[in-house]
CSV table of C-alpha atoms in Angstrom, one decimal:
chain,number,residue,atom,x,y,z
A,966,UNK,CA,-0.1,130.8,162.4
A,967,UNK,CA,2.8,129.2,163.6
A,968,UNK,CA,3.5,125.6,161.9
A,969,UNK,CA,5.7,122.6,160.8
A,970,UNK,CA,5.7,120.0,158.3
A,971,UNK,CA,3.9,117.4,159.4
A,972,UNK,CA,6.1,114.7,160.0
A,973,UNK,CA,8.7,116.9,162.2
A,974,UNK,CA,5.4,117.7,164.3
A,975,UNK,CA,5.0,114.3,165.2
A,976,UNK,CA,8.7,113.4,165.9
A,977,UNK,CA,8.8,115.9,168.0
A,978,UNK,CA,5.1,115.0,170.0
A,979,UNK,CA,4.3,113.7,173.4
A,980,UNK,CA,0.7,112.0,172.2
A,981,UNK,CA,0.4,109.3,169.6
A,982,UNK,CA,-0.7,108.6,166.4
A,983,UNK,CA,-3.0,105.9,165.8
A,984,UNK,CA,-0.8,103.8,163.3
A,985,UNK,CA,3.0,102.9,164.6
A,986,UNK,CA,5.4,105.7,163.7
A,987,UNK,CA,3.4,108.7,162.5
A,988,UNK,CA,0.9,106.6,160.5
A,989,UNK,CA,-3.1,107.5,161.1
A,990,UNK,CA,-4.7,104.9,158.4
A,991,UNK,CA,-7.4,106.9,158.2
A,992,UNK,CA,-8.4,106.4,154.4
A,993,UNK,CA,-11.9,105.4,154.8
A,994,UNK,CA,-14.4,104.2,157.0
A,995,UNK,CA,-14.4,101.0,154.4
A,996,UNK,CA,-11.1,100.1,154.8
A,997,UNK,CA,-11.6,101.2,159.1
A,998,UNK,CA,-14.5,98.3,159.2
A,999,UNK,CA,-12.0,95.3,157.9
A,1000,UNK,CA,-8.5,96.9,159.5
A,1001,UNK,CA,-7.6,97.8,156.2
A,1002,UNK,CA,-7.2,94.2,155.5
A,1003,UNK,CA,-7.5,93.4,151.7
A,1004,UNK,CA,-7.7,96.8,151.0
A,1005,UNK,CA,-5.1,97.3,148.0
A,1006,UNK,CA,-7.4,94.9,146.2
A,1007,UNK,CA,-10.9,94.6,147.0
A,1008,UNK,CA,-12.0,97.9,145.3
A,1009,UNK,CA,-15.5,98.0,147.0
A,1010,UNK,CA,-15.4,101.6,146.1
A,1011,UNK,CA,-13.5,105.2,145.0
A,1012,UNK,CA,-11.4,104.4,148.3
A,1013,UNK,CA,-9.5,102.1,146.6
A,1014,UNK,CA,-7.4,104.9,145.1
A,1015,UNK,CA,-5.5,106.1,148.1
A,1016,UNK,CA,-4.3,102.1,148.1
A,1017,UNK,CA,-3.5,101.2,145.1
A,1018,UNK,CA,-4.1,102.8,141.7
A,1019,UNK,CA,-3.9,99.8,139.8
A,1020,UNK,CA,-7.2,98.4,141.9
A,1021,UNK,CA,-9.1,101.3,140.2
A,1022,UNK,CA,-9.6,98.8,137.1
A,1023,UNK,CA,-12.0,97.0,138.6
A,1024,UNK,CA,-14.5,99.8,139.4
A,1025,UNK,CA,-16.7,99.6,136.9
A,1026,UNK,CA,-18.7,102.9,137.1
A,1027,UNK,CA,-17.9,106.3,137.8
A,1028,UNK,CA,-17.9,107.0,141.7
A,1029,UNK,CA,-17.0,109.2,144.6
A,1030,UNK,CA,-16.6,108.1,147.8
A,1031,UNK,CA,-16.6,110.9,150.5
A,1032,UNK,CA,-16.8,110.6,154.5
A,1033,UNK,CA,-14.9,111.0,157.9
A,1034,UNK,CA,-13.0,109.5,160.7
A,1035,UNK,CA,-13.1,110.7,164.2
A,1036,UNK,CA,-10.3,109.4,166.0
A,1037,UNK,CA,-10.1,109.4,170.0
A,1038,UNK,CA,-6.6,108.7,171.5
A,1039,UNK,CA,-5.1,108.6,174.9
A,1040,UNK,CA,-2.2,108.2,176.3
A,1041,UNK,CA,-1.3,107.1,179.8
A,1042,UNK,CA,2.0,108.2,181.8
A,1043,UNK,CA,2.4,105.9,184.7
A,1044,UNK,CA,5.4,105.7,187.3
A,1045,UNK,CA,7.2,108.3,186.0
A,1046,UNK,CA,10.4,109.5,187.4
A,1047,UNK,CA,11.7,112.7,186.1
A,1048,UNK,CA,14.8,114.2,187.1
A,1049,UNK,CA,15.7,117.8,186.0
A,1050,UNK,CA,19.4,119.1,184.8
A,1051,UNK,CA,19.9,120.5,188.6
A,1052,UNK,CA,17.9,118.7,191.3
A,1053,UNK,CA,16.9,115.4,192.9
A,1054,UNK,CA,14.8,112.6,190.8
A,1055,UNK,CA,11.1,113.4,191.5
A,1056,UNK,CA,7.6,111.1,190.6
A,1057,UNK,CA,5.3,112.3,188.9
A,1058,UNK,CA,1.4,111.9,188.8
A,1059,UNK,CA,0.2,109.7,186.6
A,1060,UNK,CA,-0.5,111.5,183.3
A,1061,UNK,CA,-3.6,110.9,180.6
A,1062,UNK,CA,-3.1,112.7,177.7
A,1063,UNK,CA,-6.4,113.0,175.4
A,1064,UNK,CA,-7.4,114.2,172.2
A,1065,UNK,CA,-10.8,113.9,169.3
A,1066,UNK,CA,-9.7,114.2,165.9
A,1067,UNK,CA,-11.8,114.7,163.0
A,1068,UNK,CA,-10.2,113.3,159.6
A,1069,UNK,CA,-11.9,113.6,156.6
A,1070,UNK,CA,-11.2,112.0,153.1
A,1071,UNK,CA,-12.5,112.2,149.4
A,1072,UNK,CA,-11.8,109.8,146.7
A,1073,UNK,CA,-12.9,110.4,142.8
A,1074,UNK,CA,-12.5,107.0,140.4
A,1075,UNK,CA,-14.1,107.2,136.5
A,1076,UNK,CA,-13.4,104.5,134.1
A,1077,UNK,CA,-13.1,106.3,130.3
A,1078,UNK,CA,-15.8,104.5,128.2
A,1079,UNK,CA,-14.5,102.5,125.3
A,1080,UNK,CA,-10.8,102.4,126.9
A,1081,UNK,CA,-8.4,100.3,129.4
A,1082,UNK,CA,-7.8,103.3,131.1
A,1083,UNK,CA,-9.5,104.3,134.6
A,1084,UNK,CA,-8.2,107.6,136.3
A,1085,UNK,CA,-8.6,109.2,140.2
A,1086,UNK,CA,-7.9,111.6,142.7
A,1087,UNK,CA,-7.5,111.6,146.3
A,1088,UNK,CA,-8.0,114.2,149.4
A,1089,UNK,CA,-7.2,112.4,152.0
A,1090,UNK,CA,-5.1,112.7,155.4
A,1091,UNK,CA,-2.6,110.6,156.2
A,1092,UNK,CA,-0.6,112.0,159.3
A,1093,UNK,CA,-1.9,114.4,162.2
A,1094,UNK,CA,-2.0,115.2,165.9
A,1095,UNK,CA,-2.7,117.7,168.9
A,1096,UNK,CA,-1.3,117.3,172.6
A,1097,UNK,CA,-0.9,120.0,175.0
A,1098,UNK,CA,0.6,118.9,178.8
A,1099,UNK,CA,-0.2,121.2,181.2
A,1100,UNK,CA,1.4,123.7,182.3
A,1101,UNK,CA,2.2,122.1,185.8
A,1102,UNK,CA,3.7,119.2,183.9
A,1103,UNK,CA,7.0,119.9,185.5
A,1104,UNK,CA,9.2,117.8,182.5
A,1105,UNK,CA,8.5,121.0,180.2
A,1106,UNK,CA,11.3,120.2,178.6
A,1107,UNK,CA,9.9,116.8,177.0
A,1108,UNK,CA,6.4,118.1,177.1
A,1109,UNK,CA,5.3,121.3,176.1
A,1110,UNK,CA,2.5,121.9,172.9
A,1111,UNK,CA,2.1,120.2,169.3
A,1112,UNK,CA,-1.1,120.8,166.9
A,1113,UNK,CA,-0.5,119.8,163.5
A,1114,UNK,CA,-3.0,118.9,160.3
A,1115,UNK,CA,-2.4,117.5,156.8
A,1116,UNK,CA,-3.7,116.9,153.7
A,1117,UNK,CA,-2.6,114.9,150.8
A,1118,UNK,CA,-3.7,115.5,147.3
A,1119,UNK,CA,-3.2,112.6,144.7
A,1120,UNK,CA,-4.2,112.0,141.2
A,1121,UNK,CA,-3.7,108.5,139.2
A,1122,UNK,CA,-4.0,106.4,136.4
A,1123,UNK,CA,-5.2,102.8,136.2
A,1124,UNK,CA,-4.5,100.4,132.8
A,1125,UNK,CA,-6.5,97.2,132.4
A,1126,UNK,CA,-3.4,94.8,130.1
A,1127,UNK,CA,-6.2,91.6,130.1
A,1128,UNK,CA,-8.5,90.3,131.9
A,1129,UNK,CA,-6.1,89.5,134.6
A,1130,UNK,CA,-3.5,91.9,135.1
A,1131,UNK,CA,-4.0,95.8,135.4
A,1132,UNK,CA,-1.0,98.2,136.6
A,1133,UNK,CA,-1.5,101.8,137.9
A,1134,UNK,CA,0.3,104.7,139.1
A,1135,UNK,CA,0.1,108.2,140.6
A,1136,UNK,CA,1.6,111.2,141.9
A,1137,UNK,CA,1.1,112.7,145.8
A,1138,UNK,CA,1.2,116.3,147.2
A,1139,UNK,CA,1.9,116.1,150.7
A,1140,UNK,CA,1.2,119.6,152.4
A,1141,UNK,CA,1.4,120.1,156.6
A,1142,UNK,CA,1.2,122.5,158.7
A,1143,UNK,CA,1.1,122.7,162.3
A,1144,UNK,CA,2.9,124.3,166.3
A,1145,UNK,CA,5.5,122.9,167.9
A,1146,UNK,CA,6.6,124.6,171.0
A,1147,UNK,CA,9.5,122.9,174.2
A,1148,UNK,CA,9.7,125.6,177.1
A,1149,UNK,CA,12.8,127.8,176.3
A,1150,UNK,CA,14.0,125.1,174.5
A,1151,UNK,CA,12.7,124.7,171.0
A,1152,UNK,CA,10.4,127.2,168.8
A,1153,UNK,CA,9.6,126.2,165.3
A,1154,UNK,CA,7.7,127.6,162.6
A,1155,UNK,CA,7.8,126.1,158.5
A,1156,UNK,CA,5.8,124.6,156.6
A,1157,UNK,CA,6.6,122.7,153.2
A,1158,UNK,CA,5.0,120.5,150.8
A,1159,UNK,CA,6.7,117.0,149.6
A,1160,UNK,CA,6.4,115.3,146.6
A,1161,UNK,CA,5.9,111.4,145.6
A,1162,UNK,CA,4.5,108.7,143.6
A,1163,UNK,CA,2.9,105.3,143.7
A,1164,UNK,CA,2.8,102.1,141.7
A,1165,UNK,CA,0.6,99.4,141.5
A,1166,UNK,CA,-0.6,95.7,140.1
A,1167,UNK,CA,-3.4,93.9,140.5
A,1168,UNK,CA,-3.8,89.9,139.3
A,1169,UNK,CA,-7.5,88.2,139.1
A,1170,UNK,CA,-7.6,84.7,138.9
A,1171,UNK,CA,-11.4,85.4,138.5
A,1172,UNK,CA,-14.0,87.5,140.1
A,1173,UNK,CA,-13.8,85.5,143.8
A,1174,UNK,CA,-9.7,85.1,143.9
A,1175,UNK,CA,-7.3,88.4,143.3
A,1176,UNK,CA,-4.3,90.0,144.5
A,1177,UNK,CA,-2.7,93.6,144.9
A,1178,UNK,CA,0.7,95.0,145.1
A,1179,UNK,CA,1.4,98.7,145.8
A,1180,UNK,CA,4.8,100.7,146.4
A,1181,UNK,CA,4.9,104.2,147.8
A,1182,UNK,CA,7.7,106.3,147.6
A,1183,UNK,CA,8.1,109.1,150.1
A,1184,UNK,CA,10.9,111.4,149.6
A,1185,UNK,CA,12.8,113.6,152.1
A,1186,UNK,CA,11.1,116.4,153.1
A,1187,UNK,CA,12.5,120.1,153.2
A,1188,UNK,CA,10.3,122.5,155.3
A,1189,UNK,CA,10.9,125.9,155.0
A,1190,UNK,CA,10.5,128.5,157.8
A,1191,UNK,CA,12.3,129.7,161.3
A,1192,UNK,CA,13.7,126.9,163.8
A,1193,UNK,CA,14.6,128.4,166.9
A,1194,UNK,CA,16.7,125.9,169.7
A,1195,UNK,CA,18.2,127.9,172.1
A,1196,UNK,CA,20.3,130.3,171.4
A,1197,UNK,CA,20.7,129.2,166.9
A,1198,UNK,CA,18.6,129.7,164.1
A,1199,UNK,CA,17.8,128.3,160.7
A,1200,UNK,CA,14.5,129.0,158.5
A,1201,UNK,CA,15.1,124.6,157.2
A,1202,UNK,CA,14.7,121.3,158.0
A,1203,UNK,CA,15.2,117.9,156.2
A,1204,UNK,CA,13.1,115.2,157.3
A,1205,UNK,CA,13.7,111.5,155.8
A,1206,UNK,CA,9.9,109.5,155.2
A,1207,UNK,CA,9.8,105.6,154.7
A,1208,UNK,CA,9.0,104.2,151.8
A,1209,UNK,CA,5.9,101.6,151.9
A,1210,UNK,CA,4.9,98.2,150.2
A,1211,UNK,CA,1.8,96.3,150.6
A,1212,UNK,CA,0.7,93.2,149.5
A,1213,UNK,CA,-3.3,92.2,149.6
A,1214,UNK,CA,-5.3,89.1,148.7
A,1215,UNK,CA,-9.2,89.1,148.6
A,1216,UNK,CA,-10.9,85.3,148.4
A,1217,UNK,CA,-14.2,84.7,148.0
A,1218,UNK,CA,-14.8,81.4,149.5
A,1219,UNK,CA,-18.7,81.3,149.9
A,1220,UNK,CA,-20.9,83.4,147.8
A,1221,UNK,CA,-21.7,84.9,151.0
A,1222,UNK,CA,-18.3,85.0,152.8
A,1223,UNK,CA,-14.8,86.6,151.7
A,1224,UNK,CA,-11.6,86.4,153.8
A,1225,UNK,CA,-8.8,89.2,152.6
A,1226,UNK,CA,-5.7,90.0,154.3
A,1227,UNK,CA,-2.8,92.5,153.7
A,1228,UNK,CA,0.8,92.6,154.7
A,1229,UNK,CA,2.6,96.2,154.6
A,1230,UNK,CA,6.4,96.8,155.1
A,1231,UNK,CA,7.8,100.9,156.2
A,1232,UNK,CA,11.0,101.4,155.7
A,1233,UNK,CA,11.0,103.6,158.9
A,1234,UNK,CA,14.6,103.2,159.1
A,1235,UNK,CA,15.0,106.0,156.4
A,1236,UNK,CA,13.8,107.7,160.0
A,1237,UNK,CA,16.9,108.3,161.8
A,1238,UNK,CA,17.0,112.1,163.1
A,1239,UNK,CA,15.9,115.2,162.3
A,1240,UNK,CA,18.5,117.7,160.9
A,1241,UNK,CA,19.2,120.9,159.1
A,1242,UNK,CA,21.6,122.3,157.4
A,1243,UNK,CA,21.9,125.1,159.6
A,1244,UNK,CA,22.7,123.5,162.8
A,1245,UNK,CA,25.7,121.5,163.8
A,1246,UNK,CA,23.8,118.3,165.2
A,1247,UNK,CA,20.7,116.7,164.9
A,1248,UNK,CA,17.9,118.4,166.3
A,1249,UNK,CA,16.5,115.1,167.3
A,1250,UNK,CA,18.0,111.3,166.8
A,1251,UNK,CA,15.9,108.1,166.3
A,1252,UNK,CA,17.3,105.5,164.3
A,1253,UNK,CA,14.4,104.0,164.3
A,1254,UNK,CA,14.1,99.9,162.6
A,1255,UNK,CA,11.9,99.0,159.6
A,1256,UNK,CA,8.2,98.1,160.8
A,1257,UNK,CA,4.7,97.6,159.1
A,1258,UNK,CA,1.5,95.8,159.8
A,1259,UNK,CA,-0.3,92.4,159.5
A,1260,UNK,CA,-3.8,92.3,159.0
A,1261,UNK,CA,-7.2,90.4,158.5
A,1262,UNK,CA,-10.6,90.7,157.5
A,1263,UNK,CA,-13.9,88.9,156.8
A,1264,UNK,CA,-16.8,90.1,155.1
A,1265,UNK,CA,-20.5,88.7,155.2
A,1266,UNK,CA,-22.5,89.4,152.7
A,1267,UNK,CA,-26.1,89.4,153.9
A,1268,UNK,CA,-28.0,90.3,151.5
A,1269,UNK,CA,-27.1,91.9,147.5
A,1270,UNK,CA,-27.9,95.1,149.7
A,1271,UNK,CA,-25.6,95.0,153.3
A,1272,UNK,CA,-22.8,93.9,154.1
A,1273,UNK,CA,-21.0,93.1,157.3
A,1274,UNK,CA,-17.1,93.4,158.0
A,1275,UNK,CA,-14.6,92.6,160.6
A,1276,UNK,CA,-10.8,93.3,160.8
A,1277,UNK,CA,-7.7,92.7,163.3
A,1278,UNK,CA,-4.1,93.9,162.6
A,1279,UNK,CA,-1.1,93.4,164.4
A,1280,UNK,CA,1.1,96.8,163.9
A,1281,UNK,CA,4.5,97.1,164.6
A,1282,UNK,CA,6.3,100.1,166.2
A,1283,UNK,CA,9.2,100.9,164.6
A,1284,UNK,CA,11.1,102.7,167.8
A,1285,UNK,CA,14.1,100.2,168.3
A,1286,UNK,CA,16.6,100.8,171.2
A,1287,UNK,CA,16.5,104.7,171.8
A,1288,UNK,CA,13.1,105.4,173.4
A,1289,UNK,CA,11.8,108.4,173.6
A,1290,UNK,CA,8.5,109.9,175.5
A,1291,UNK,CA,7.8,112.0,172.1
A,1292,UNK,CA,7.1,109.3,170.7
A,1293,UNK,CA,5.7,106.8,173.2
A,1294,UNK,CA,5.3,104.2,170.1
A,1295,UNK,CA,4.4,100.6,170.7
A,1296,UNK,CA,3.1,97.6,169.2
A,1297,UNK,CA,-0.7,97.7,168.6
A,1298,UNK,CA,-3.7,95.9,167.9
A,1299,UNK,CA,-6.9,96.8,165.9
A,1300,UNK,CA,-10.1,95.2,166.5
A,1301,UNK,CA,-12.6,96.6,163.9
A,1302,UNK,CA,-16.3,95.9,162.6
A,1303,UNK,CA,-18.0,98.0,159.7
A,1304,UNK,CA,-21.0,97.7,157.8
A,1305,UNK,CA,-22.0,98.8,154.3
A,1306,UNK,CA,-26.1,99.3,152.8
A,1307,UNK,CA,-27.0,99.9,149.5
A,1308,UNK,CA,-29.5,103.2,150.1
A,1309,UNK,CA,-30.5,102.7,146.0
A,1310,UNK,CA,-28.9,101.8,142.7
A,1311,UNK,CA,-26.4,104.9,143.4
A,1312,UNK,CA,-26.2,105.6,146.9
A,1313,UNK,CA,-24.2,103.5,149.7
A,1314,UNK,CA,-23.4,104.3,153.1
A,1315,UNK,CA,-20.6,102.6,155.6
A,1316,UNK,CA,-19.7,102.9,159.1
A,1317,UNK,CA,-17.0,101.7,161.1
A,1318,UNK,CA,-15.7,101.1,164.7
A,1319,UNK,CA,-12.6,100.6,165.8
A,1320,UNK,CA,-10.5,99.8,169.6
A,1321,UNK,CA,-6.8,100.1,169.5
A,1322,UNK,CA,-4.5,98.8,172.2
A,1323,UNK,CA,-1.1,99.3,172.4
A,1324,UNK,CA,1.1,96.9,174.3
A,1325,UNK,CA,2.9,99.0,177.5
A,1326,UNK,CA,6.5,100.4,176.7
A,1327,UNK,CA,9.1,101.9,178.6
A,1328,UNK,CA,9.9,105.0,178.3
A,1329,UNK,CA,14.0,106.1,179.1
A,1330,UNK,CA,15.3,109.4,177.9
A,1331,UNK,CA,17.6,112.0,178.3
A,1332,UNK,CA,18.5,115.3,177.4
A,1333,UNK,CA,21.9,117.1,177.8
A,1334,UNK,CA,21.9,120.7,177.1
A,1335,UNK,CA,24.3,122.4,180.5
A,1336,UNK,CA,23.6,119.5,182.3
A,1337,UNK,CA,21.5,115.7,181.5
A,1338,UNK,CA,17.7,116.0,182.8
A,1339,UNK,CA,16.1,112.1,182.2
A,1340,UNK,CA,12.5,111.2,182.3
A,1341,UNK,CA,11.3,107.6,182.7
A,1342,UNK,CA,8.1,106.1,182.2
A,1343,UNK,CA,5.8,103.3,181.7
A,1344,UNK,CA,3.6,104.1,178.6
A,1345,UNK,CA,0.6,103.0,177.2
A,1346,UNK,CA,-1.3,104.3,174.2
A,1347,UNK,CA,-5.4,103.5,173.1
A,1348,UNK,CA,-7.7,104.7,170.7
A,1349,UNK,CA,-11.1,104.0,169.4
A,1350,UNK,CA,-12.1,105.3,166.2
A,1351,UNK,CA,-15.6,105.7,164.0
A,1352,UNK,CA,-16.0,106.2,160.7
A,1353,UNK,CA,-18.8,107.4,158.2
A,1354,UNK,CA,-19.3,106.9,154.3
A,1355,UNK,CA,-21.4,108.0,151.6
A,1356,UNK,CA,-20.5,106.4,148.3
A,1357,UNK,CA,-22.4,107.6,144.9
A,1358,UNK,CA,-22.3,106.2,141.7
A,1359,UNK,CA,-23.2,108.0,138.4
């Protein structure tokens, strides 16, 4: 099976992720249902552990949380002018790029009776994409084929100090795999597996009014494997991954009505090319700027057994003065709804819809290898997104 680590697959993609950058924010249909807003701190369920670990103290019972998240993107290419290394600047048709994804996650809390301790694990993706053009597509050489997959394995702590404060940590396994392919041009295969960590805090003023803090720290990434680009070779590649920090506030205003919010920062600027150690130049340059999201929620609660959510985040693409249509990133917004029902004293259910629109970018690249070939393009990226949850309790 040919592959690459994850991230590489996506800088080197034509389609789009759903989050800006490579980020797919596809934890949980809970989370989908609100925009992920509040989501380091509310703690409705096990989900809360791919947020923030120190959140985990305020589950009270044992729980697992386990669903899915089909994700349908598209991409539009529209009065784009391409012209090759030897010939006259051509348009082309107007290009729609789709693909379904199906993302599934599992999350494990359990408080240990008689202690301040809470522990959890994660299965969770939190990067992918496919996009094939076809083969008519006559830019092959900013086109071509990516498939890609990940999964991410964490386990974590959670310490109650009082009644207010709790902290938390734990450690992530990142593993990808995936195809990238650029017509005589760019063949890889590797695969690798990263290594990180997470913190966390959590404050209660009481049970209505809280707040949550959560660091992630993402490492550089060394996949392992054989890079082919024209006529060199290597079997390594270093990736740099941001680092992420997100602040989240839940306030219970009405004992029927909660507002939450969130505010994330990415260090995307850790994100500035691609490059091994066996090739002379970067394989790919970005220097991308720092970026994040904004987002905000409200829940209903309708009864002790349903309850009703809605979400909207602003999220910012990081992609800064170089463009580039393999990554046709742009600013987005999320409009989500989600609902939650109590089935019995152990079972719950959520569901989740979500439209994303990205604002329009313009797309200006080039690509000297005998002689400069340029593409340009008006891009626009969409996706609408479901999500389903069973939660039980022990």
């Amino acid at each position: 099976m040919k592959k690459t680590i994850l991230a590489l697959a996506i800088s080197m993609t034509a389609t789009q992720a759903v989050g800006a950058g490579f980020q797919l924010n596809s934890q949980s249909a809970t989370g989908l249902g609100r925009a992920f807003a509040g989501d380091a701190v509310i703690a409705d369920n096990a989900s809360v552990v791919s947020k923030n670990a120190a959140a985990m103290s305020l589950i009270e019972q044992e729980q697992i949380s386990l669903g899915f998240v089909v994700i349908d993107s598209q991409v539009e290419l529209n009065d784009t002018l391409y012209t090759p290394a030897f010939g006259q600047t051509q348009e082309v048709d107007n290009t729609q790029l789709d693909n379904t994804t199906f993302v599934p996650n599992f999350h494990y809390v359990n408080p240990i009776d008689g202690t301040a301790w809470t522990i959890g694990a994660t299965i969770h993706s939190n990067f992918g994409t496919h996009v094939e053009f076809n083969d008519d597509f006559p830019a092959d050489e900013f086109g071509g084929k990516t498939s890609l997959s990940s999964v991410n394995f964490g386990v974590s702590a959670a310490y109650q100090i009082n009644e207010q404060w709790s902290v938390g940590a734990g450690l992530d396994a990142i593993y990808g795999e995936g195809e990238i392919s650029r017509k005589n041009l760019l063949d890889i295969e590797a695969d690798g597996v990263a290594l990180g960590f997470n913190l966390g805090a959590t404050y209660q003023i009481n049970q209505d009014h809280r707040f949550g803090l959560s660091y992630r720290f993402s490492p550089d990434l060394t996949a392992e494997g054989q890079v082919d680009q024209l006529t060199s070779k290597t079997d390594s590649l270093d990736i740099p991954l941001p680092d992420m920090v997100e602040f989240s506030g839940y306030h219970k205003i009405q004992p029927i009505f909660a507002l939450h919010y969130s505010v994330q920062y990415v260090s995307w600027s850790e994100f500035d090319s691609l490059t091994s150690d066996g090739l002379s130049s970067p394989i790919k340059e970005y220097q991308w700027k720092d970026g994040g999201h904004v987002s905000l929620g409200a829940t209903w609660y309708q009864s002790p057994t349903t309850e009703y959510r809605v979400g909207y985040m602003y999220d910012v693409s990081p992609v800064d003065e170089l463009t580039s249509l393999s990554i046709p990133d742009t600013n987005r917004h999320w409009f989500t709804l989600g609902v939650s029902h109590e089935l019995s004293k152990q079972w719950t259910v959520d569901g989740a819809l979500g439209l994303l629109v990205g604002e329009e970018a313009h797309i200006n690249e080039s690509l000297t290898v005998i002689e400069t070939s340029n593409i340009q393009s008006d891009v626009t990226t969409d996706a609408w997104m479901a999500g389903i949850q069973i939660n039980y309790k022990f």
